Each structure stands twice: as structure tokens, then as C-alpha cells.
Tab-separated table of N, CA and C in Angstrom:
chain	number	residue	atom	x	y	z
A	1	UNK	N	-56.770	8.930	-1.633
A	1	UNK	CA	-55.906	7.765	-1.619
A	1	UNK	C	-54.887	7.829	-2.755
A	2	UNK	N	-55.554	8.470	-3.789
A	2	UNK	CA	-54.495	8.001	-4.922
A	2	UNK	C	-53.369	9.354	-4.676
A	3	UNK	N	-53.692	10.720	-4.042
A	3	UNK	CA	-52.749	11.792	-3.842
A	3	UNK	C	-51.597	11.097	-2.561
A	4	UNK	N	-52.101	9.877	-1.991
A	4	UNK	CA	-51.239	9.459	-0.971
A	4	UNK	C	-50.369	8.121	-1.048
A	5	UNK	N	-50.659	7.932	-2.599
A	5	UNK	CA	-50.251	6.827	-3.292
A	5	UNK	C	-48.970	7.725	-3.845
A	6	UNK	N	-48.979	8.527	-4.751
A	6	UNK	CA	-48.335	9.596	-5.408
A	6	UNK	C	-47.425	9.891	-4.443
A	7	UNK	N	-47.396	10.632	-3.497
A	7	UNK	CA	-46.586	11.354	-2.057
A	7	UNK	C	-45.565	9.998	-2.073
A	8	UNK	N	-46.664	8.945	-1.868
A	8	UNK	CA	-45.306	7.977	-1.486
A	8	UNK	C	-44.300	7.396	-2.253
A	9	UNK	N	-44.677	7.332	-3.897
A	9	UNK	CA	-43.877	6.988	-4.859
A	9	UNK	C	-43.382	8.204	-5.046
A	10	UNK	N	-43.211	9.146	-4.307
A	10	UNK	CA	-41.803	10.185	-4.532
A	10	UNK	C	-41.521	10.094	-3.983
A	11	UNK	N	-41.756	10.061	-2.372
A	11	UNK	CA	-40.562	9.767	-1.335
A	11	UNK	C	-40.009	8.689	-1.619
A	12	UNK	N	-40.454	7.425	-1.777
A	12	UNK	CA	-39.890	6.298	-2.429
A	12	UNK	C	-38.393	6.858	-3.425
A	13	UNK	N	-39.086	7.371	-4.163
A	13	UNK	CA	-38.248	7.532	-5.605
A	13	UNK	C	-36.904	8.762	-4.724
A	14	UNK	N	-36.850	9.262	-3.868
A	14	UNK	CA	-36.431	10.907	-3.618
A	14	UNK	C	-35.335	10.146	-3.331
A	15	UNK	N	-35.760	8.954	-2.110
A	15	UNK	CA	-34.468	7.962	-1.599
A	15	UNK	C	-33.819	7.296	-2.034
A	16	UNK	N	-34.610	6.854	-3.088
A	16	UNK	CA	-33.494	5.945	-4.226
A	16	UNK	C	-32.581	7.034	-4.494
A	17	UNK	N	-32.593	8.183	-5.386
A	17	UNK	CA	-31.843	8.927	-5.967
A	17	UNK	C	-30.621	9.427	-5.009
A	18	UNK	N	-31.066	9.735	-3.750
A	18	UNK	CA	-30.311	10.098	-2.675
A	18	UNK	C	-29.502	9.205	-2.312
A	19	UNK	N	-29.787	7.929	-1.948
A	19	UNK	CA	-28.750	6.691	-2.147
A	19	UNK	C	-27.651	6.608	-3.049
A	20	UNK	N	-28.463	6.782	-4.225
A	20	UNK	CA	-27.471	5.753	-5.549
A	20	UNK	C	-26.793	7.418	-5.516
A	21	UNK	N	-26.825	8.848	-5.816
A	21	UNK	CA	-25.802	9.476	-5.474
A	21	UNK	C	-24.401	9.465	-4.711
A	22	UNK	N	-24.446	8.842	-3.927
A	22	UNK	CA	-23.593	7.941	-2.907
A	22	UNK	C	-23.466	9.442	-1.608
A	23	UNK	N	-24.936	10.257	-1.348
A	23	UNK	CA	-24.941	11.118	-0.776
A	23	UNK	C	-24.544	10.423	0.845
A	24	UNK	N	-24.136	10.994	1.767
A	24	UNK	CA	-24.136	10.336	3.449
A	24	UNK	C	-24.823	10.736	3.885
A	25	UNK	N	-25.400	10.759	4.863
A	25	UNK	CA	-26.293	11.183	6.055
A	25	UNK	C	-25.841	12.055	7.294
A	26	UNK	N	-24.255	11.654	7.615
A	26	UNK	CA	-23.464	12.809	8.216
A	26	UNK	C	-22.972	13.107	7.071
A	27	UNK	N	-23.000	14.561	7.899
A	27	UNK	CA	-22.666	15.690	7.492
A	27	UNK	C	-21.757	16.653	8.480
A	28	UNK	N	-20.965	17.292	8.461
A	28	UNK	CA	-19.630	17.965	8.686
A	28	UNK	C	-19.838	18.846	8.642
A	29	UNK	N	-20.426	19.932	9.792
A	29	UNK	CA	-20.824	21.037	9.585
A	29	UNK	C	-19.789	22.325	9.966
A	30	UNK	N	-18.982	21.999	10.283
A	30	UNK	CA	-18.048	22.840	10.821
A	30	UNK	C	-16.352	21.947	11.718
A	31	UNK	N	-15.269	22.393	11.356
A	31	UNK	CA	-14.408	22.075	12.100
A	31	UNK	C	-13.449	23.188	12.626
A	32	UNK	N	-12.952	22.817	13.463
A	32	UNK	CA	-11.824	23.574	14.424
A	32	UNK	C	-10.654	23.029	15.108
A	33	UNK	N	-9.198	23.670	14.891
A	33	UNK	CA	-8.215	23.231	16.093
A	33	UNK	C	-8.745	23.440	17.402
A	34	UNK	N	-8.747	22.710	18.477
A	34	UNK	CA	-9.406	23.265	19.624
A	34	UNK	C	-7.805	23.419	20.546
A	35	UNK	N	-6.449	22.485	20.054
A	35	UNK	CA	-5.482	22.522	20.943
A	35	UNK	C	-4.133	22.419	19.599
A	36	UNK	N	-3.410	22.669	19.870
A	36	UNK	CA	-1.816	22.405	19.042
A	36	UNK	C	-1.119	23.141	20.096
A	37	UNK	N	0.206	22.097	20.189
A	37	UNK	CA	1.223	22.198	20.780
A	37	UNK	C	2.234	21.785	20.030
A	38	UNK	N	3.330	22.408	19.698
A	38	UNK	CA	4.474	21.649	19.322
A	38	UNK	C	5.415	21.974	19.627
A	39	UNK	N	6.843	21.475	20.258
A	39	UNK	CA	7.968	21.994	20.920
A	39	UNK	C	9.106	21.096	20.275
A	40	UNK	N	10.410	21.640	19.687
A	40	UNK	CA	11.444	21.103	18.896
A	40	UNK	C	12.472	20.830	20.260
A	41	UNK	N	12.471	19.445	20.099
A	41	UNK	CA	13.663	18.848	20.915
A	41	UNK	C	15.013	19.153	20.468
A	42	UNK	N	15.903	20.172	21.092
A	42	UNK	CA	17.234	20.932	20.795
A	42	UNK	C	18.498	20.220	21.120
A	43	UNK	N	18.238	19.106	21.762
A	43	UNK	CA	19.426	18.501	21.816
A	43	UNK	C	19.193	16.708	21.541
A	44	UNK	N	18.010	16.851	20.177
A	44	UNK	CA	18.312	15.814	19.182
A	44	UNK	C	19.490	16.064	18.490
A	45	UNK	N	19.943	15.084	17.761
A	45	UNK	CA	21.224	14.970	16.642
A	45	UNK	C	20.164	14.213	15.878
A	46	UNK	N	20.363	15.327	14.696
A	46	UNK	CA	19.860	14.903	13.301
A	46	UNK	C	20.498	14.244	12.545
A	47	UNK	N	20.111	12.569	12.285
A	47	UNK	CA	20.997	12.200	11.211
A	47	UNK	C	20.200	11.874	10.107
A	48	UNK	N	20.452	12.401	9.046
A	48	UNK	CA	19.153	11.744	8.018
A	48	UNK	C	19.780	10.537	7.426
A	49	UNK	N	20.535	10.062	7.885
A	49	UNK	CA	20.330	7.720	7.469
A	49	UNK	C	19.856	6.907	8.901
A	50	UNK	N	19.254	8.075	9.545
A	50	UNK	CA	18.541	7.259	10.977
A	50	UNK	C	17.120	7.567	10.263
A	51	UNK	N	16.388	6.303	10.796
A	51	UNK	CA	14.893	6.023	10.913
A	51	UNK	C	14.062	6.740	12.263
A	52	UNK	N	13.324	7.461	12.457
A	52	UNK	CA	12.694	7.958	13.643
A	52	UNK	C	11.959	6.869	13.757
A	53	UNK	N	11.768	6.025	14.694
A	53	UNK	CA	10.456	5.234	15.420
A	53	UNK	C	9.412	6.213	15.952
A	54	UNK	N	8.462	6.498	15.318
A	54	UNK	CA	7.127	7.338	16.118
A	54	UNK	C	5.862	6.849	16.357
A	55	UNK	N	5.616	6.512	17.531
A	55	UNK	CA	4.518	6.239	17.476
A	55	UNK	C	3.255	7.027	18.373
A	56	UNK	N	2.513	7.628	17.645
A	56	UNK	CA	1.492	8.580	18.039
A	56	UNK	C	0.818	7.848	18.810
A	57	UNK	N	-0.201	8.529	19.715
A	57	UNK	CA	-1.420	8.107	20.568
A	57	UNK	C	-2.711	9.099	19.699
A	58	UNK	N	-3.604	8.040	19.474
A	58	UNK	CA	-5.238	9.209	18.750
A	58	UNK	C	-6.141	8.565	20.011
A	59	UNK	N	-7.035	9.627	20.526
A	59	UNK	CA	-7.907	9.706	21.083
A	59	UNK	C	-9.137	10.102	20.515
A	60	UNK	N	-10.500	9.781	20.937
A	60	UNK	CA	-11.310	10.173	20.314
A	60	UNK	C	-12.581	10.680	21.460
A	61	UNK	N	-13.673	11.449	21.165
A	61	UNK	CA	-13.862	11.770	22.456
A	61	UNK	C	-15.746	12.574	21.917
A	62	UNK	N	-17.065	12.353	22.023
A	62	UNK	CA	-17.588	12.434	21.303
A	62	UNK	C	-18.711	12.759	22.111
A	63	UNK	N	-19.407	14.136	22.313
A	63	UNK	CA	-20.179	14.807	22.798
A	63	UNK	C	-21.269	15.454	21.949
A	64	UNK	N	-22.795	14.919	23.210
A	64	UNK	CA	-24.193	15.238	22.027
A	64	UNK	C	-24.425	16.657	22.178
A	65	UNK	N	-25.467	17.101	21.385
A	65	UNK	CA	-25.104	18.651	21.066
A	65	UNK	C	-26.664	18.425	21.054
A	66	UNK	N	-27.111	17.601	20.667
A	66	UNK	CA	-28.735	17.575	20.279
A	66	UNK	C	-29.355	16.079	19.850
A	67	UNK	N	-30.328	16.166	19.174
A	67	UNK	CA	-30.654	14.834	19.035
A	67	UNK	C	-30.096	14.226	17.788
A	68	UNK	N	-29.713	15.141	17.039
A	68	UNK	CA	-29.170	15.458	15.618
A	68	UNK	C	-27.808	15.997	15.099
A	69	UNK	N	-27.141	16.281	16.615
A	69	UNK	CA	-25.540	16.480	16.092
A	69	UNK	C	-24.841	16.319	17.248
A	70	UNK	N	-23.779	15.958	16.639
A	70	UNK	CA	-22.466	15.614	17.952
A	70	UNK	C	-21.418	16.061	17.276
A	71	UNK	N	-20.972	16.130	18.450
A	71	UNK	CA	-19.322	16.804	18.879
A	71	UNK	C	-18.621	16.002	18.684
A	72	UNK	N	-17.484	15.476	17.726
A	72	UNK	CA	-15.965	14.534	17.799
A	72	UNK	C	-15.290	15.158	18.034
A	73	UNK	N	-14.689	14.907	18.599
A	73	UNK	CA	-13.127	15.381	19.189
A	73	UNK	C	-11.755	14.302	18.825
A	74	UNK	N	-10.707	14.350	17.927
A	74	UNK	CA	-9.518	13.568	17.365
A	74	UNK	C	-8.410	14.322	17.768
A	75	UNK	N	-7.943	13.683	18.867
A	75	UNK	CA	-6.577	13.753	19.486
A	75	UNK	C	-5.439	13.297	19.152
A	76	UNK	N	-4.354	13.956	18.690
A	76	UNK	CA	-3.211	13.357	18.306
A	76	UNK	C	-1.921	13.664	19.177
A	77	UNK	N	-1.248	12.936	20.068
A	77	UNK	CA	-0.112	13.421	20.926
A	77	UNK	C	1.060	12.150	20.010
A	78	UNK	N	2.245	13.129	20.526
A	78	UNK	CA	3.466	12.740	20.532
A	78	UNK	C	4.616	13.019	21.371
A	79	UNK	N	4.718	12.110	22.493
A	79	UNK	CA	4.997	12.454	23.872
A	79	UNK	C	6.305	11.927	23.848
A	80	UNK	N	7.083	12.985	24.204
A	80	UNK	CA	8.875	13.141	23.501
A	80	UNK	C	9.439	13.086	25.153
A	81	UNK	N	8.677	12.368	26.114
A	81	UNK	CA	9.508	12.212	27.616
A	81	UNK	C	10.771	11.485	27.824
A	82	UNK	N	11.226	10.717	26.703
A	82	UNK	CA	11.952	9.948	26.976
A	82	UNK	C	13.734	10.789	26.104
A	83	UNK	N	13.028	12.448	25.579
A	83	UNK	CA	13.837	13.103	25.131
A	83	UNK	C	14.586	12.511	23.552
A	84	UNK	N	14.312	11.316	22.920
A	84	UNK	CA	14.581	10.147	22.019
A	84	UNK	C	14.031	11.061	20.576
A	85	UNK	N	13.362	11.714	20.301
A	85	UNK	CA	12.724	12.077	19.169
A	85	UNK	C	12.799	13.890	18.830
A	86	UNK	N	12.807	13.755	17.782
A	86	UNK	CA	12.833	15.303	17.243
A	86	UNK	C	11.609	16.690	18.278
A	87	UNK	N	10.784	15.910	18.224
A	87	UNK	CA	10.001	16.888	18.744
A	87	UNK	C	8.986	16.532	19.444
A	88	UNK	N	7.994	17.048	20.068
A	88	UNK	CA	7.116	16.268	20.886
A	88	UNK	C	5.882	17.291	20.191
A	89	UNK	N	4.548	16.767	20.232
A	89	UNK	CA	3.486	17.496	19.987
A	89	UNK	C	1.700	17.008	20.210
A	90	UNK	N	1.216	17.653	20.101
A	90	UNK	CA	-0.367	17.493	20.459
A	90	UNK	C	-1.356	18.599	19.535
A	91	UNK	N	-2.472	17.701	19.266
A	91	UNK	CA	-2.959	18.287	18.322
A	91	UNK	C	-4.359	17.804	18.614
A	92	UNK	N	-5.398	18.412	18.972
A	92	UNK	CA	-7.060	18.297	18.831
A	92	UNK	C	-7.735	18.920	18.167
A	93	UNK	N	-8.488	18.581	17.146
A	93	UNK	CA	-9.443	18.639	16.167
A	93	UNK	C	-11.039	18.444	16.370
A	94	UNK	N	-11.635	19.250	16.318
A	94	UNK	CA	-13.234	19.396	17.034
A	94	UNK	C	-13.944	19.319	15.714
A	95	UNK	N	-15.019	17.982	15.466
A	95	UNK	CA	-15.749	18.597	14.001
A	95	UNK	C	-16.967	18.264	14.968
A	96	UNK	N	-17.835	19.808	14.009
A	96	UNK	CA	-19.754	19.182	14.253
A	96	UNK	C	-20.401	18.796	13.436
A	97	UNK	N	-21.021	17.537	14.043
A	97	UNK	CA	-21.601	16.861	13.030
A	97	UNK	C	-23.321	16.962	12.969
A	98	UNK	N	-23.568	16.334	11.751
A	98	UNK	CA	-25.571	16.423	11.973
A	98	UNK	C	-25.539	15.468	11.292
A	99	UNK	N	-26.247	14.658	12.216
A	99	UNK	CA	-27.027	13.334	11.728
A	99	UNK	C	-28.115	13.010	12.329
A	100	UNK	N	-29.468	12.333	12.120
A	100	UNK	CA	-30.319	12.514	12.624
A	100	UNK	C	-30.509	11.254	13.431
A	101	UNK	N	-31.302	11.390	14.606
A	101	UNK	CA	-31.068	10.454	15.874
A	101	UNK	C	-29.667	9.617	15.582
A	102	UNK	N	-28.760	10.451	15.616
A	102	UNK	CA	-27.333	9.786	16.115
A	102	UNK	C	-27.641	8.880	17.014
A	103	UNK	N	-27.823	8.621	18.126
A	103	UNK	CA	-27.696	7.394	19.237
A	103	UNK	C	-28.086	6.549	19.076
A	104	UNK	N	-29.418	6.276	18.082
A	104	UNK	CA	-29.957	5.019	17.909
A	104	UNK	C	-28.510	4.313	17.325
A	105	UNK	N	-29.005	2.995	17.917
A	105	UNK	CA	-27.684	1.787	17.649
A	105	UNK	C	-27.618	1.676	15.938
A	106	UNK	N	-28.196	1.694	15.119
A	106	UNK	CA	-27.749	1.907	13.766
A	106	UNK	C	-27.381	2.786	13.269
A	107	UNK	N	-27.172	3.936	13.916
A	107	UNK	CA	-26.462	5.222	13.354
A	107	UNK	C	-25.215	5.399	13.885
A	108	UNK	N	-25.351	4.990	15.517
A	108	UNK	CA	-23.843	5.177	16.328
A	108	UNK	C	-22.225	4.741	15.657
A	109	UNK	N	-22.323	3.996	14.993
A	109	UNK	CA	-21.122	3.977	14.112
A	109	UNK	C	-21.171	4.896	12.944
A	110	UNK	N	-21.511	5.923	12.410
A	110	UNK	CA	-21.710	6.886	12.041
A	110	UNK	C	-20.502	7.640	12.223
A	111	UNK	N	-21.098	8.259	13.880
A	111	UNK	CA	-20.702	9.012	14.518
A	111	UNK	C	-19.199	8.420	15.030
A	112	UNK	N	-19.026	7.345	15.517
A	112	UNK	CA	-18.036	6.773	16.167
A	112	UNK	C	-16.965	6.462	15.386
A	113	UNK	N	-17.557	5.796	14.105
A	113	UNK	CA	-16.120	5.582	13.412
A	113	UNK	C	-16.234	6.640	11.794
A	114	UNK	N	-16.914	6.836	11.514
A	114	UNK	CA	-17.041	7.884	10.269
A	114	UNK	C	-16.572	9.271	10.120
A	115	UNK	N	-17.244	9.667	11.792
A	115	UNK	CA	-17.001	10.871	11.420
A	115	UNK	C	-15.170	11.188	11.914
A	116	UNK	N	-14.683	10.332	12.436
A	116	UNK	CA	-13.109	10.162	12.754
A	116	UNK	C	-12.654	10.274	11.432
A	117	UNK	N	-12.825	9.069	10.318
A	117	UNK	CA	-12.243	9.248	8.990
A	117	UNK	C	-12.770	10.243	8.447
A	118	UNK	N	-13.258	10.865	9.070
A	118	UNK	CA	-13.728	12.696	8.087
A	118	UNK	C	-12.387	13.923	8.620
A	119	UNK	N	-12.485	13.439	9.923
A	119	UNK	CA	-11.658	14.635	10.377
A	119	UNK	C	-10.144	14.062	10.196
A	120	UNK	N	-9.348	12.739	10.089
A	120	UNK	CA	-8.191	12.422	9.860
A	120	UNK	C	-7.450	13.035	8.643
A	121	UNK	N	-7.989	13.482	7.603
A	121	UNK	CA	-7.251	14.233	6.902
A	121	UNK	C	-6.636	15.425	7.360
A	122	UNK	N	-7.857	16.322	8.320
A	122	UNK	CA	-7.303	17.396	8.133
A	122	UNK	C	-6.326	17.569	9.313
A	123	UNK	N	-6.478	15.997	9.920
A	123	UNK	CA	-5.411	16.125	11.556
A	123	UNK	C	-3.783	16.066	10.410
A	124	UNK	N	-4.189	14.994	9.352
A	124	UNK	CA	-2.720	14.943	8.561
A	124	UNK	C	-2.434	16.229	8.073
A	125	UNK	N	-3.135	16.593	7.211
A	125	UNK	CA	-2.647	18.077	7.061
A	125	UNK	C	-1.782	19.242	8.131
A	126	UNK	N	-2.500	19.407	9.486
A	126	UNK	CA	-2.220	19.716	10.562
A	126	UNK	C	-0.597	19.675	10.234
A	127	UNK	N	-0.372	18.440	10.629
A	127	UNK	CA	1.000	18.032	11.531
A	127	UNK	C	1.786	17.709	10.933
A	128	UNK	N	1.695	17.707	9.405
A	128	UNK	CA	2.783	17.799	7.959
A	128	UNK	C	2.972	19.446	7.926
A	129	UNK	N	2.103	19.821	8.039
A	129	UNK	CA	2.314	21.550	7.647
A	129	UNK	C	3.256	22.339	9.131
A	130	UNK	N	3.077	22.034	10.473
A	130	UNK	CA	3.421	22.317	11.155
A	130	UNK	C	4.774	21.818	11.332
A	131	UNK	N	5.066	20.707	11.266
A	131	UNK	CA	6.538	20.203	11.133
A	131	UNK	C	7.241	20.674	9.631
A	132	UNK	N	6.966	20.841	8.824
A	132	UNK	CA	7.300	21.416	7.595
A	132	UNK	C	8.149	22.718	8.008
A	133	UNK	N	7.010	23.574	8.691
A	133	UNK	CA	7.213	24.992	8.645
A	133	UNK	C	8.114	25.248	9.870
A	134	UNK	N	8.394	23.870	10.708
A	134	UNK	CA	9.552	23.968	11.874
A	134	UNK	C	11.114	24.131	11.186
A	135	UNK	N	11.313	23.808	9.652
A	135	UNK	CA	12.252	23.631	9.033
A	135	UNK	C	12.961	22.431	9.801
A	136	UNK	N	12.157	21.445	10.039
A	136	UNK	CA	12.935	20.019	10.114
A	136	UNK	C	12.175	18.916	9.062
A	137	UNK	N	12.339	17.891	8.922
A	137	UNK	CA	11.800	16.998	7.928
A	137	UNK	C	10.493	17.093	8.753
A	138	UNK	N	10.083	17.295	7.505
A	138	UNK	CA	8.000	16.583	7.703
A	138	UNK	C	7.569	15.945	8.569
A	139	UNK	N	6.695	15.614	9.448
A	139	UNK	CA	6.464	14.165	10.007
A	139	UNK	C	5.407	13.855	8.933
A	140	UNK	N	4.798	13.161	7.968
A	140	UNK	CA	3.696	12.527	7.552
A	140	UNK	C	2.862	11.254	8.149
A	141	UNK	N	1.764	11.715	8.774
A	141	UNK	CA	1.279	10.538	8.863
A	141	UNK	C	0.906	9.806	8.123
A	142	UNK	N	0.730	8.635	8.320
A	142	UNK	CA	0.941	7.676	7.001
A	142	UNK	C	-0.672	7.755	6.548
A	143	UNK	N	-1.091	7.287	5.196
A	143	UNK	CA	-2.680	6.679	5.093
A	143	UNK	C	-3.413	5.468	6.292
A	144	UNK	N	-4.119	5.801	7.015
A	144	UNK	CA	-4.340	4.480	7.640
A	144	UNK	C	-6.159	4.474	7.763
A	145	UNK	N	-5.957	3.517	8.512
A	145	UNK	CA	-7.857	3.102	8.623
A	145	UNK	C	-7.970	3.617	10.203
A	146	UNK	N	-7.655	4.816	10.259
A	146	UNK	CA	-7.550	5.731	11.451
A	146	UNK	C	-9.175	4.411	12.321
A	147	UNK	N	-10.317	4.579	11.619
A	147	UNK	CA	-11.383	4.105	12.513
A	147	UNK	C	-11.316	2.858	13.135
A	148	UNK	N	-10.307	1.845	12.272
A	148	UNK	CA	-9.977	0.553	12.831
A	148	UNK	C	-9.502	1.087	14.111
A	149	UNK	N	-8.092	2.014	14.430
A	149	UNK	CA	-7.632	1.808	15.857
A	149	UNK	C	-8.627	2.130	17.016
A	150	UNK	N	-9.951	2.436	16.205
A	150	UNK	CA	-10.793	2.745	17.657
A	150	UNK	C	-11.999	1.204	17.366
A	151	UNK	N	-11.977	0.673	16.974
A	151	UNK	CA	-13.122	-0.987	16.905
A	151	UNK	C	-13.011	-1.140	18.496
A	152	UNK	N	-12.239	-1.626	18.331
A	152	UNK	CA	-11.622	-2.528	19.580
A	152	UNK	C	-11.901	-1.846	20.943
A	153	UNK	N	-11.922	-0.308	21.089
A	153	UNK	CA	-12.249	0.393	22.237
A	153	UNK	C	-14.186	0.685	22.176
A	154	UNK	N	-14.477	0.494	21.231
A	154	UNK	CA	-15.932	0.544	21.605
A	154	UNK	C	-16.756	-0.670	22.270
């Protein structure tokens, strides 16, 4: 009894420490471009004292792998049909994640909105570096609460 008293005031104690570290529980085990497209609209007129209006579409898209990791998928298009904008483009970002029983209802926001703000940096990175290296102005996406635009769809 008392060796099972002991066991438990370390697991006890293991979790505190693991907590107050401000360690997560997902984890990011790997990412990948799975798609990029980008095509320069040639018969824009560049004026730099015009404002571009852009407004992106993010998708999100989130497949189990196991009981313990899932698939996100962060979609970024910029759909230039109306010929109005510098360039048109698309961009998907695949991260794997491990978390343990993901599906239970207290973890699913985890997965749903966390692991999105994990992979939104590197979608910004993406599509600053790629428009950069088009030799036209940058597009930057701005800082945002990328996980807010998906609340509302869950």
C-alpha cells in the first residue's frame, strides 16, 4: 500500500510539473505543402497608391490516422476570377498531429481549433515568401485568430 501511495504522489507530482511548464498535449509531428499554386495576373496595372482588397477563403479539413493522431489539413485560396487582383493562388498545408483519444469531446477542440493556430504561421510564411520571390509586393497575411474563423462552422 504504501509503494502505491508513493507511485501515486509521483504521478500526481509528474502532472503538476508538466502543466505548470506550460507543456501541450498536441503535438506537431510533422508538416507538409500538400498543394501550391500561384499564377501572376499579366494584365493587372500596378499602382502602388491603390489598396488591393483581398480577401482569402481558409478551409480546414481533419482526418483520423488513429486513436491518437489526426490529419489537419489548412487551405488557403485566392480566387482571381473576376481578373481584379494581382494574382490568384492556393495553398494546402497538411500537419500530423498526436494527441491522445483526440475524439473524446474534451480534446476535439484541440484538434479543431489548435492545431489550425499551429499550422497558420507556416501557411503565412508560405505566401509572403512566394509572392516576395514573384518580384511583386508581398501579400502578408495579417496576424489573426485564424481559429475564430472556424467557431462558427463547427
Amino acid at each position: 500500500l504504501f509503494i502505491i501511495q508513493i507511485y501515486e504522489m509521483y504521478i500526481h507530482s509528474s502532472k503538476e510539473k508538466y502543466l505548470m511548464q506550460g507543456k501541450s498535449c498536441l503535438t506537431l509531428k510533422n508538416y507538409i505543402v500538400k498543394t501550391m499554386n500561384f499564377s501572376i495576373n499579366e494584365d493587372f496595372q500596378f499602382n502602388q497608391d491603390e489598396n488591393i482588397n483581398v480577401n482569402p477563403e481558409f478551409k480546414r479539413q481533419i482526418r483520423k490516422v488513429d486513436d491518437d493522431t489526426a490529419v489537419v489539413n489548412l487551405k488557403f485560396c485566392i480566387n482571381n476570377e473576376k481578373k481584379d487582383m494581382p494574382f490568384s493562388m492556393e495553398v494546402d498545408i497538411e500537419g500530423l498531429f498526436h494527441l491522445e483519444n483526440w475524439e473524446q469531446p474534451e480534446q476535439l477542440p484541440m484538434i479543431t481549433l489548435n492545431a489550425i493556430a499551429i499550422l497558420f504561421p507556416y501557411l503565412r510564411s508560405i505566401i509572403s515568401m512566394v509572392t516576395a520571390n514573384a518580384n511583386i509586393s508581398p501579400y502578408v497575411l495579417p496576424v489573426m485568430n485564424i481559429s475564430a474563423l472556424f467557431t462558427d462552422k463547427d
